[in-house]
CSV table of C-alpha atoms in Angstrom, one decimal:
chain,number,residue,atom,x,y,z
Y,1,UNK,CA,24.2,14.3,-26.3
Y,2,UNK,CA,26.7,11.6,-26.4
Y,3,UNK,CA,27.1,8.0,-25.7
Y,4,UNK,CA,27.8,8.2,-22.3
Y,5,UNK,CA,25.0,11.1,-21.3
Y,6,UNK,CA,22.3,8.5,-22.9
Y,7,UNK,CA,23.6,5.7,-20.8
Y,8,UNK,CA,22.7,8.0,-17.8
Y,9,UNK,CA,19.7,9.7,-19.3
Y,10,UNK,CA,18.5,6.2,-20.5
Y,11,UNK,CA,19.1,4.8,-16.7
Y,12,UNK,CA,17.7,7.7,-14.6
Y,13,UNK,CA,14.5,7.4,-16.6
Y,14,UNK,CA,14.3,4.0,-16.4
Y,15,UNK,CA,12.8,4.1,-13.1
Y,16,UNK,CA,10.2,7.2,-13.8
Y,17,UNK,CA,8.6,5.2,-16.2
Y,18,UNK,CA,8.0,2.1,-14.6
Y,19,UNK,CA,7.1,3.9,-12.0
Y,20,UNK,CA,4.4,5.4,-13.9
Y,21,UNK,CA,3.4,2.1,-15.7
Y,22,UNK,CA,2.9,1.0,-11.6
Y,23,UNK,CA,1.1,4.3,-10.5
Y,24,UNK,CA,-1.3,3.8,-13.0
Y,25,UNK,CA,-1.8,-0.1,-13.0
Y,26,UNK,CA,-2.6,0.7,-9.3
Y,27,UNK,CA,-5.2,3.2,-10.2
Y,28,UNK,CA,-6.9,1.7,-12.9
Y,29,UNK,CA,-6.7,-2.1,-12.3
Y,30,UNK,CA,-6.2,-2.8,-9.1
Y,31,UNK,CA,-8.8,-0.3,-8.0
Y,32,UNK,CA,-10.6,-1.2,-4.6
Y,33,UNK,CA,-12.1,-0.4,-1.5
Y,34,UNK,CA,-8.8,-0.4,0.0
Y,35,UNK,CA,-7.2,2.7,0.7
Y,36,UNK,CA,-4.0,1.6,0.7
Y,37,UNK,CA,-3.4,0.7,-3.5
Y,38,UNK,CA,-4.9,4.0,-3.9
Y,39,UNK,CA,-1.6,5.4,-1.6
Y,40,UNK,CA,0.6,3.7,-3.0
Y,41,UNK,CA,-0.3,4.2,-6.4
Y,42,UNK,CA,-0.6,8.3,-5.5
Y,43,UNK,CA,2.6,8.0,-4.0
Y,44,UNK,CA,4.7,6.7,-6.7
Y,45,UNK,CA,2.8,9.1,-9.3
Y,46,UNK,CA,4.7,12.0,-7.0
Y,47,UNK,CA,8.2,10.7,-7.3
Y,48,UNK,CA,7.8,10.1,-11.0
Y,49,UNK,CA,6.6,13.7,-11.9
Y,50,UNK,CA,9.6,14.9,-9.6
Y,51,UNK,CA,12.4,12.6,-10.3
Y,52,UNK,CA,11.6,12.6,-14.3
Y,53,UNK,CA,11.6,16.6,-13.4
Y,54,UNK,CA,14.9,16.5,-12.4
Y,55,UNK,CA,15.5,14.2,-15.0
Y,56,UNK,CA,14.7,16.4,-18.2
Y,57,UNK,CA,16.2,19.8,-15.9
Y,58,UNK,CA,19.4,17.7,-15.8
Y,59,UNK,CA,20.0,17.5,-19.6
Y,60,UNK,CA,18.1,20.4,-20.2
Y,61,UNK,CA,18.7,24.0,-18.7
Y,62,UNK,CA,16.3,25.6,-20.4
Y,63,UNK,CA,13.1,23.7,-19.4
Y,64,UNK,CA,10.3,25.7,-19.0
Y,65,UNK,CA,9.4,27.0,-15.4
Y,66,UNK,CA,5.7,25.6,-15.4
Y,67,UNK,CA,7.2,22.1,-15.6
Y,68,UNK,CA,10.0,22.4,-12.9
Y,69,UNK,CA,7.1,23.8,-10.8
Y,70,UNK,CA,4.9,21.0,-11.4
Y,71,UNK,CA,7.7,19.1,-10.4
Y,72,UNK,CA,7.5,20.9,-7.1
Y,73,UNK,CA,4.1,20.6,-6.3
Y,74,UNK,CA,4.2,16.8,-6.6
Y,75,UNK,CA,7.7,16.5,-4.4
Y,76,UNK,CA,5.4,18.4,-1.5
Y,77,UNK,CA,3.2,15.7,-1.8
Y,78,UNK,CA,5.5,13.0,-1.5
Y,79,UNK,CA,5.2,13.3,2.0
Y,80,UNK,CA,1.9,12.9,2.9
Y,81,UNK,CA,1.5,10.3,0.4
Y,82,UNK,CA,4.7,7.8,2.1
Y,83,UNK,CA,2.8,8.4,5.5
Y,84,UNK,CA,-0.9,7.1,5.0
Y,85,UNK,CA,0.5,4.5,2.3
Y,86,UNK,CA,1.8,2.9,5.3
Y,87,UNK,CA,-0.4,4.3,8.2
Y,88,UNK,CA,-3.0,2.3,5.7
Y,89,UNK,CA,-1.8,-0.1,5.6
Y,90,UNK,CA,0.4,-1.6,8.9
Y,91,UNK,CA,-3.4,-0.1,10.7
Y,92,UNK,CA,-5.7,-1.3,8.1
Y,93,UNK,CA,-8.6,-1.5,11.1
Y,94,UNK,CA,-7.7,2.5,11.8
Y,95,UNK,CA,-10.0,5.2,9.4
Y,96,UNK,CA,-8.2,6.9,7.3
Y,97,UNK,CA,-9.2,10.6,8.0
Y,98,UNK,CA,-8.1,14.1,6.8
Y,99,UNK,CA,-6.3,12.6,4.4
Y,100,UNK,CA,-7.4,14.5,1.8
Y,101,UNK,CA,-7.3,18.0,3.4
Y,102,UNK,CA,-3.4,17.2,3.8
Y,103,UNK,CA,-3.2,16.8,-0.2
Y,104,UNK,CA,-5.1,19.7,-0.8
Y,105,UNK,CA,-3.2,22.6,1.1
Y,106,UNK,CA,0.1,21.5,0.5
Y,107,UNK,CA,-1.2,21.1,-3.2
Y,108,UNK,CA,-2.6,24.5,-2.7
Y,109,UNK,CA,0.5,26.0,-1.0
Y,110,UNK,CA,3.3,25.6,-3.8
Y,111,UNK,CA,1.2,26.2,-6.6
Y,112,UNK,CA,0.3,29.8,-4.8
Y,113,UNK,CA,4.4,30.1,-4.1
Y,114,UNK,CA,4.5,29.9,-7.9
Y,115,UNK,CA,2.2,31.7,-9.0
Y,116,UNK,CA,2.8,34.2,-7.0
Y,117,UNK,CA,6.7,34.4,-8.2
Y,118,UNK,CA,6.6,33.3,-11.8
Y,119,UNK,CA,10.5,34.2,-12.4
Y,120,UNK,CA,11.9,31.3,-10.4
Y,121,UNK,CA,11.9,28.1,-8.4
Y,122,UNK,CA,13.3,29.3,-5.8
Y,123,UNK,CA,12.2,32.3,-4.1
Y,124,UNK,CA,13.0,33.3,-0.6
Y,125,UNK,CA,9.8,33.1,1.5
Y,126,UNK,CA,8.6,33.5,4.6
Y,127,UNK,CA,11.9,36.3,5.0
Y,128,UNK,CA,15.2,34.4,4.2
Y,129,UNK,CA,13.8,31.0,3.8
Y,130,UNK,CA,13.8,29.4,0.5
Y,131,UNK,CA,11.1,27.7,-1.0
Y,132,UNK,CA,12.9,24.9,-1.9
Y,133,UNK,CA,14.3,24.5,2.2
Y,134,UNK,CA,11.0,24.1,3.1
Y,135,UNK,CA,9.3,22.0,0.3
Y,136,UNK,CA,12.3,19.5,1.9
Y,137,UNK,CA,11.7,20.4,5.9
Y,138,UNK,CA,7.7,19.1,4.9
Y,139,UNK,CA,8.5,16.3,3.2
Y,140,UNK,CA,11.8,14.8,5.8
Y,141,UNK,CA,8.0,15.9,8.4
Y,142,UNK,CA,6.2,13.0,6.7
Y,143,UNK,CA,9.0,10.3,7.1
Y,144,UNK,CA,9.8,10.9,10.5
Y,145,UNK,CA,6.4,11.1,11.4
Y,146,UNK,CA,5.8,7.8,9.0
Y,147,UNK,CA,8.5,6.2,11.4
Y,148,UNK,CA,6.9,6.4,14.4
Y,149,UNK,CA,3.4,4.7,12.8
Y,150,UNK,CA,6.6,2.0,12.4
Y,151,UNK,CA,8.4,2.3,14.9
Y,152,UNK,CA,7.7,-0.8,16.3
Y,153,UNK,CA,8.5,-2.3,12.9
Y,154,UNK,CA,11.8,-0.6,13.0
Y,155,UNK,CA,12.1,-2.2,16.9
Y,156,UNK,CA,12.4,-5.4,15.0
Y,157,UNK,CA,15.7,-5.0,13.7
Y,158,UNK,CA,17.2,-4.4,16.7
Y,159,UNK,CA,16.4,-7.4,18.5
Y,160,UNK,CA,17.2,-11.6,17.9
Y,161,UNK,CA,14.4,-12.9,19.1
Y,162,UNK,CA,11.6,-10.8,16.4
Y,163,UNK,CA,11.5,-11.4,12.7
Y,164,UNK,CA,10.1,-9.8,10.4
Y,165,UNK,CA,7.1,-10.3,8.7
Y,166,UNK,CA,6.8,-10.1,5.1
Y,167,UNK,CA,4.5,-6.8,5.5
Y,168,UNK,CA,7.4,-5.3,7.6
Y,169,UNK,CA,10.2,-6.2,4.8
Y,170,UNK,CA,8.0,-4.4,2.3
Y,171,UNK,CA,6.7,-1.3,4.6
Y,172,UNK,CA,10.7,-1.1,5.6
Y,173,UNK,CA,12.3,-1.2,2.0
Y,174,UNK,CA,9.5,1.9,1.2
Y,175,UNK,CA,9.8,4.1,4.3
Y,176,UNK,CA,14.3,3.6,3.6
Y,177,UNK,CA,13.8,3.7,0.6
Y,178,UNK,CA,12.0,7.1,0.5
Y,179,UNK,CA,14.1,8.7,2.5
Y,180,UNK,CA,17.4,7.3,1.1
Y,181,UNK,CA,16.1,9.8,-1.7
Y,182,UNK,CA,15.4,12.4,-0.2
Y,183,UNK,CA,19.0,11.9,1.3
Y,184,UNK,CA,20.2,12.2,-2.3
Y,185,UNK,CA,18.2,14.9,-3.3
Y,186,UNK,CA,19.1,17.4,-0.4
Y,187,UNK,CA,22.9,16.5,-1.1
Y,188,UNK,CA,23.0,17.8,-4.5
Y,189,UNK,CA,25.3,20.1,-3.4
Y,190,UNK,CA,28.0,17.9,-2.8
Y,191,UNK,CA,27.7,15.3,-5.3
Y,192,UNK,CA,25.6,16.2,-8.8
Y,193,UNK,CA,21.7,17.0,-9.8
Y,194,UNK,CA,20.9,14.1,-11.4
Y,195,UNK,CA,22.2,11.4,-8.4
Y,196,UNK,CA,18.7,11.9,-7.0
Y,197,UNK,CA,17.0,10.0,-10.3
Y,198,UNK,CA,19.8,7.0,-10.4
Y,199,UNK,CA,19.3,6.5,-6.7
Y,200,UNK,CA,15.1,6.4,-7.8
Y,201,UNK,CA,15.7,4.4,-10.6
Y,202,UNK,CA,18.3,1.6,-8.3
Y,203,UNK,CA,16.3,1.8,-5.2
Y,204,UNK,CA,12.9,1.1,-7.7
Y,205,UNK,CA,14.0,-2.0,-9.4
Y,206,UNK,CA,16.1,-3.3,-5.9
Y,207,UNK,CA,12.9,-3.3,-4.2
Y,208,UNK,CA,10.5,-5.1,-6.1
Y,209,UNK,CA,13.8,-7.4,-7.0
Y,210,UNK,CA,14.2,-8.3,-2.8
Y,211,UNK,CA,10.2,-9.1,-2.6
Y,212,UNK,CA,10.3,-11.0,-5.8
Y,213,UNK,CA,13.5,-13.0,-4.3
Y,214,UNK,CA,11.3,-13.2,-1.1
Y,215,UNK,CA,8.6,-14.7,-2.3
Y,216,UNK,CA,10.1,-16.9,-5.1
Y,217,UNK,CA,12.4,-18.3,-2.0
Y,218,UNK,CA,9.3,-18.3,0.5
Y,219,UNK,CA,7.5,-20.1,-2.3
Y,220,UNK,CA,10.7,-23.3,-3.1
Y,221,UNK,CA,11.0,-23.9,0.8
Y,222,UNK,CA,7.3,-24.5,1.2
Y,223,UNK,CA,7.5,-27.1,-1.8
Y,224,UNK,CA,10.2,-28.5,-0.5
Y,225,UNK,CA,8.9,-28.8,3.3
Y,226,UNK,CA,5.5,-29.1,4.7
Y,227,UNK,CA,3.9,-26.7,6.9
Y,228,UNK,CA,4.7,-28.7,10.0
Y,229,UNK,CA,8.3,-27.8,9.9
Y,230,UNK,CA,7.8,-24.0,9.8
Y,231,UNK,CA,5.3,-22.7,12.1
Y,232,UNK,CA,4.0,-18.9,12.2
Y,233,UNK,CA,5.5,-17.1,14.6
Y,234,UNK,CA,2.4,-16.3,17.3
Y,235,UNK,CA,3.0,-12.7,17.4
Y,236,UNK,CA,2.9,-12.5,13.2
Y,237,UNK,CA,0.1,-15.3,13.4
Y,238,UNK,CA,-2.0,-13.0,15.8
Y,239,UNK,CA,-1.1,-10.3,14.0
Y,240,UNK,CA,-2.2,-11.5,10.4
Y,241,UNK,CA,-5.3,-13.5,12.0
Y,242,UNK,CA,-6.4,-9.3,13.2
Y,243,UNK,CA,-5.9,-8.1,9.7
Y,244,UNK,CA,-8.0,-11.4,8.1
Y,245,UNK,CA,-11.1,-10.6,11.4
Y,246,UNK,CA,-11.0,-7.3,9.7
Y,247,UNK,CA,-11.4,-8.0,6.1
Y,248,UNK,CA,-13.9,-10.5,6.8
Y,249,UNK,CA,-16.2,-8.8,9.6
Y,250,UNK,CA,-15.0,-5.0,8.2
Y,251,UNK,CA,-15.3,-5.2,5.0
Y,252,UNK,CA,-17.4,-8.3,3.9
Y,253,UNK,CA,-14.9,-9.4,1.3
Y,254,UNK,CA,-16.6,-12.6,2.1
Y,255,UNK,CA,-19.8,-11.1,-0.1
Y,256,UNK,CA,-17.9,-11.9,-3.3
Y,257,UNK,CA,-19.4,-14.9,-4.7
Y,258,UNK,CA,-16.0,-15.3,-7.3
Y,259,UNK,CA,-13.3,-15.1,-3.7
Y,260,UNK,CA,-10.4,-16.5,-4.1
Y,261,UNK,CA,-7.7,-17.4,-1.8
Y,262,UNK,CA,-5.5,-14.8,-3.2
Y,263,UNK,CA,-7.9,-12.3,-3.0
Y,264,UNK,CA,-7.7,-12.2,0.1
Y,265,UNK,CA,-3.6,-12.5,0.4
Y,266,UNK,CA,-3.2,-10.4,-1.9
Y,267,UNK,CA,-5.2,-7.7,0.3
Y,268,UNK,CA,-3.0,-8.7,3.4
Y,269,UNK,CA,0.0,-8.3,1.3
Y,270,UNK,CA,1.1,-12.3,1.8
Y,271,UNK,CA,1.7,-15.4,0.1
Y,272,UNK,CA,-1.4,-17.2,-0.8
Y,273,UNK,CA,0.8,-20.4,1.2
Y,274,UNK,CA,1.0,-17.9,4.0
Y,275,UNK,CA,-3.0,-17.3,4.4
Y,276,UNK,CA,-3.6,-21.1,3.9
Y,277,UNK,CA,-1.2,-22.1,6.5
Y,278,UNK,CA,-3.1,-19.3,8.8
Y,279,UNK,CA,-6.3,-20.3,8.3
Y,280,UNK,CA,-4.9,-24.7,8.5
Y,281,UNK,CA,-3.4,-24.4,12.1
Y,282,UNK,CA,-3.9,-21.4,14.1
Y,283,UNK,CA,-8.0,-20.9,13.0
Y,284,UNK,CA,-8.1,-25.1,12.7
Y,285,UNK,CA,-10.7,-25.2,8.8
Y,286,UNK,CA,-10.2,-24.8,5.9
Y,287,UNK,CA,-10.8,-21.3,3.6
Y,288,UNK,CA,-14.0,-22.7,2.1
Y,289,UNK,CA,-15.0,-23.3,5.4
Y,290,UNK,CA,-14.3,-20.6,6.8
Y,291,UNK,CA,-15.6,-17.7,4.1
Y,292,UNK,CA,-18.8,-20.0,4.4
Y,293,UNK,CA,-19.3,-18.9,8.0
Y,294,UNK,CA,-19.0,-16.5,7.5
Y,295,UNK,CA,-21.4,-15.7,4.6
Y,296,UNK,CA,-24.4,-17.5,7.0
Y,297,UNK,CA,-23.6,-16.1,9.8
Y,298,UNK,CA,-24.1,-12.6,7.9
Y,299,UNK,CA,-27.2,-14.6,6.4
Y,300,UNK,CA,-28.6,-14.7,9.7
Y,301,UNK,CA,-28.2,-11.1,9.9
Y,302,UNK,CA,-30.3,-10.4,7.9
Y,303,UNK,CA,-33.2,-13.1,8.2
Y,304,UNK,CA,-32.6,-11.6,11.9
Y,305,UNK,CA,-32.8,-7.4,11.3
Y,306,UNK,CA,-35.2,-8.1,8.3
Y,307,UNK,CA,-38.9,-10.4,8.8
Y,308,UNK,CA,-39.8,-9.3,5.0
Y,309,UNK,CA,-36.4,-10.3,3.4
Y,310,UNK,CA,-36.7,-12.8,0.4
Y,311,UNK,CA,-34.3,-15.6,1.3
Y,312,UNK,CA,-32.9,-16.5,-2.0
Y,313,UNK,CA,-32.0,-12.5,-2.1
Y,314,UNK,CA,-30.2,-12.9,0.9
Y,315,UNK,CA,-28.4,-16.0,0.2
Y,316,UNK,CA,-26.8,-14.2,-3.0
Y,317,UNK,CA,-26.3,-10.7,-0.6
Y,318,UNK,CA,-23.9,-12.8,0.9
Y,319,UNK,CA,-22.2,-14.1,-1.5
Y,320,UNK,CA,-23.0,-17.6,-2.3
Y,321,UNK,CA,-23.7,-18.3,-6.2
Y,322,UNK,CA,-26.2,-20.4,-5.6
Y,323,UNK,CA,-30.0,-20.5,-4.3
Y,324,UNK,CA,-29.2,-24.8,-4.0
Y,325,UNK,CA,-25.8,-23.4,-2.5
Y,326,UNK,CA,-27.1,-21.3,-0.1
Y,327,UNK,CA,-29.1,-23.8,1.6
Y,328,UNK,CA,-27.1,-26.2,2.0
Y,329,UNK,CA,-24.1,-24.8,4.0
Y,330,UNK,CA,-26.7,-22.9,5.5
Y,331,UNK,CA,-28.3,-26.2,6.7
Y,332,UNK,CA,-24.3,-27.6,7.5
Y,333,UNK,CA,-22.9,-24.8,9.4
Y,334,UNK,CA,-26.6,-23.9,11.6
Y,335,UNK,CA,-28.3,-27.3,11.5
Y,336,UNK,CA,-31.2,-25.9,10.5
Y,337,UNK,CA,-32.2,-24.4,6.9
Y,338,UNK,CA,-32.9,-21.0,6.0
Y,339,UNK,CA,-36.8,-21.3,6.0
Y,340,UNK,CA,-36.9,-22.9,10.0
Y,341,UNK,CA,-34.7,-20.1,10.8
Y,342,UNK,CA,-36.9,-16.9,9.6
Y,343,UNK,CA,-39.7,-18.8,11.1
Y,344,UNK,CA,-38.1,-19.6,14.4
Y,345,UNK,CA,-37.0,-15.5,15.0
Y,346,UNK,CA,-40.7,-14.8,13.9
């Protein structure tokens, strides 16, 4: 392998290596009850396997069929991984159903074709259709379905009075990046097979550089100007408030005694200062006050639903880290103590 090929291999494999690392991060380090983290890690893993197969196949024509077929199994799962990631991100209040069925059926289909046609990775199936054509058709089908999920966000691009939020910017970047990679692979007959891998590396780093720049720019701006100089747009504030309400009311993040504003902001894919501004300007309270109100509300619910429950256990179940804090906050919010509230219920 000469120097030019070594450089080509390095840059084409660079995105694959880093995508693998980040996918493992979302699987094992940042794992949570949030489905979007799982789907994002899975999407990166499938892309890394598919693109990695392309890199090794380009530089080694004698690559064993088993590795090529594994790459095709990953390729057929990229589309559903993208679809369910975007859906779980933009529709946090919606229950993600049947995703396992999608993955299982497509993986089983791809493995079955690989077993039935061991001598080639692109057999003729269903008459005159090549297997690769079917795979890319399935992939673009899920890309189109994803576009339908974010159709309102896409529409903001063409409206002068609409501004993209950080979440809008992120999902559009992931969506368009996936579409570009699909086009790169679909047009290899006119370019080169390695273009798909190079485009993945380029988009991978461009995406994270843009996100980093956007966050850094916002952080610098807000250090120079007060919140009052840059209000959150009403439409964006309403959307963010719905996400916040879902995380607190449905997922009960407040039960974590060590919950921080940055933790909630991370779940919402926004900057901490943006969440702080939302709570202060739009809800008229601090983050601590908001969380304590949810904890007290949950405590009242537990007391009302179980007459024999111990008050100390109620406090810990609701996210308070001590009995004294529970009692003082409960009294501050309700103007009565937990014990007197329990007596009044009885």
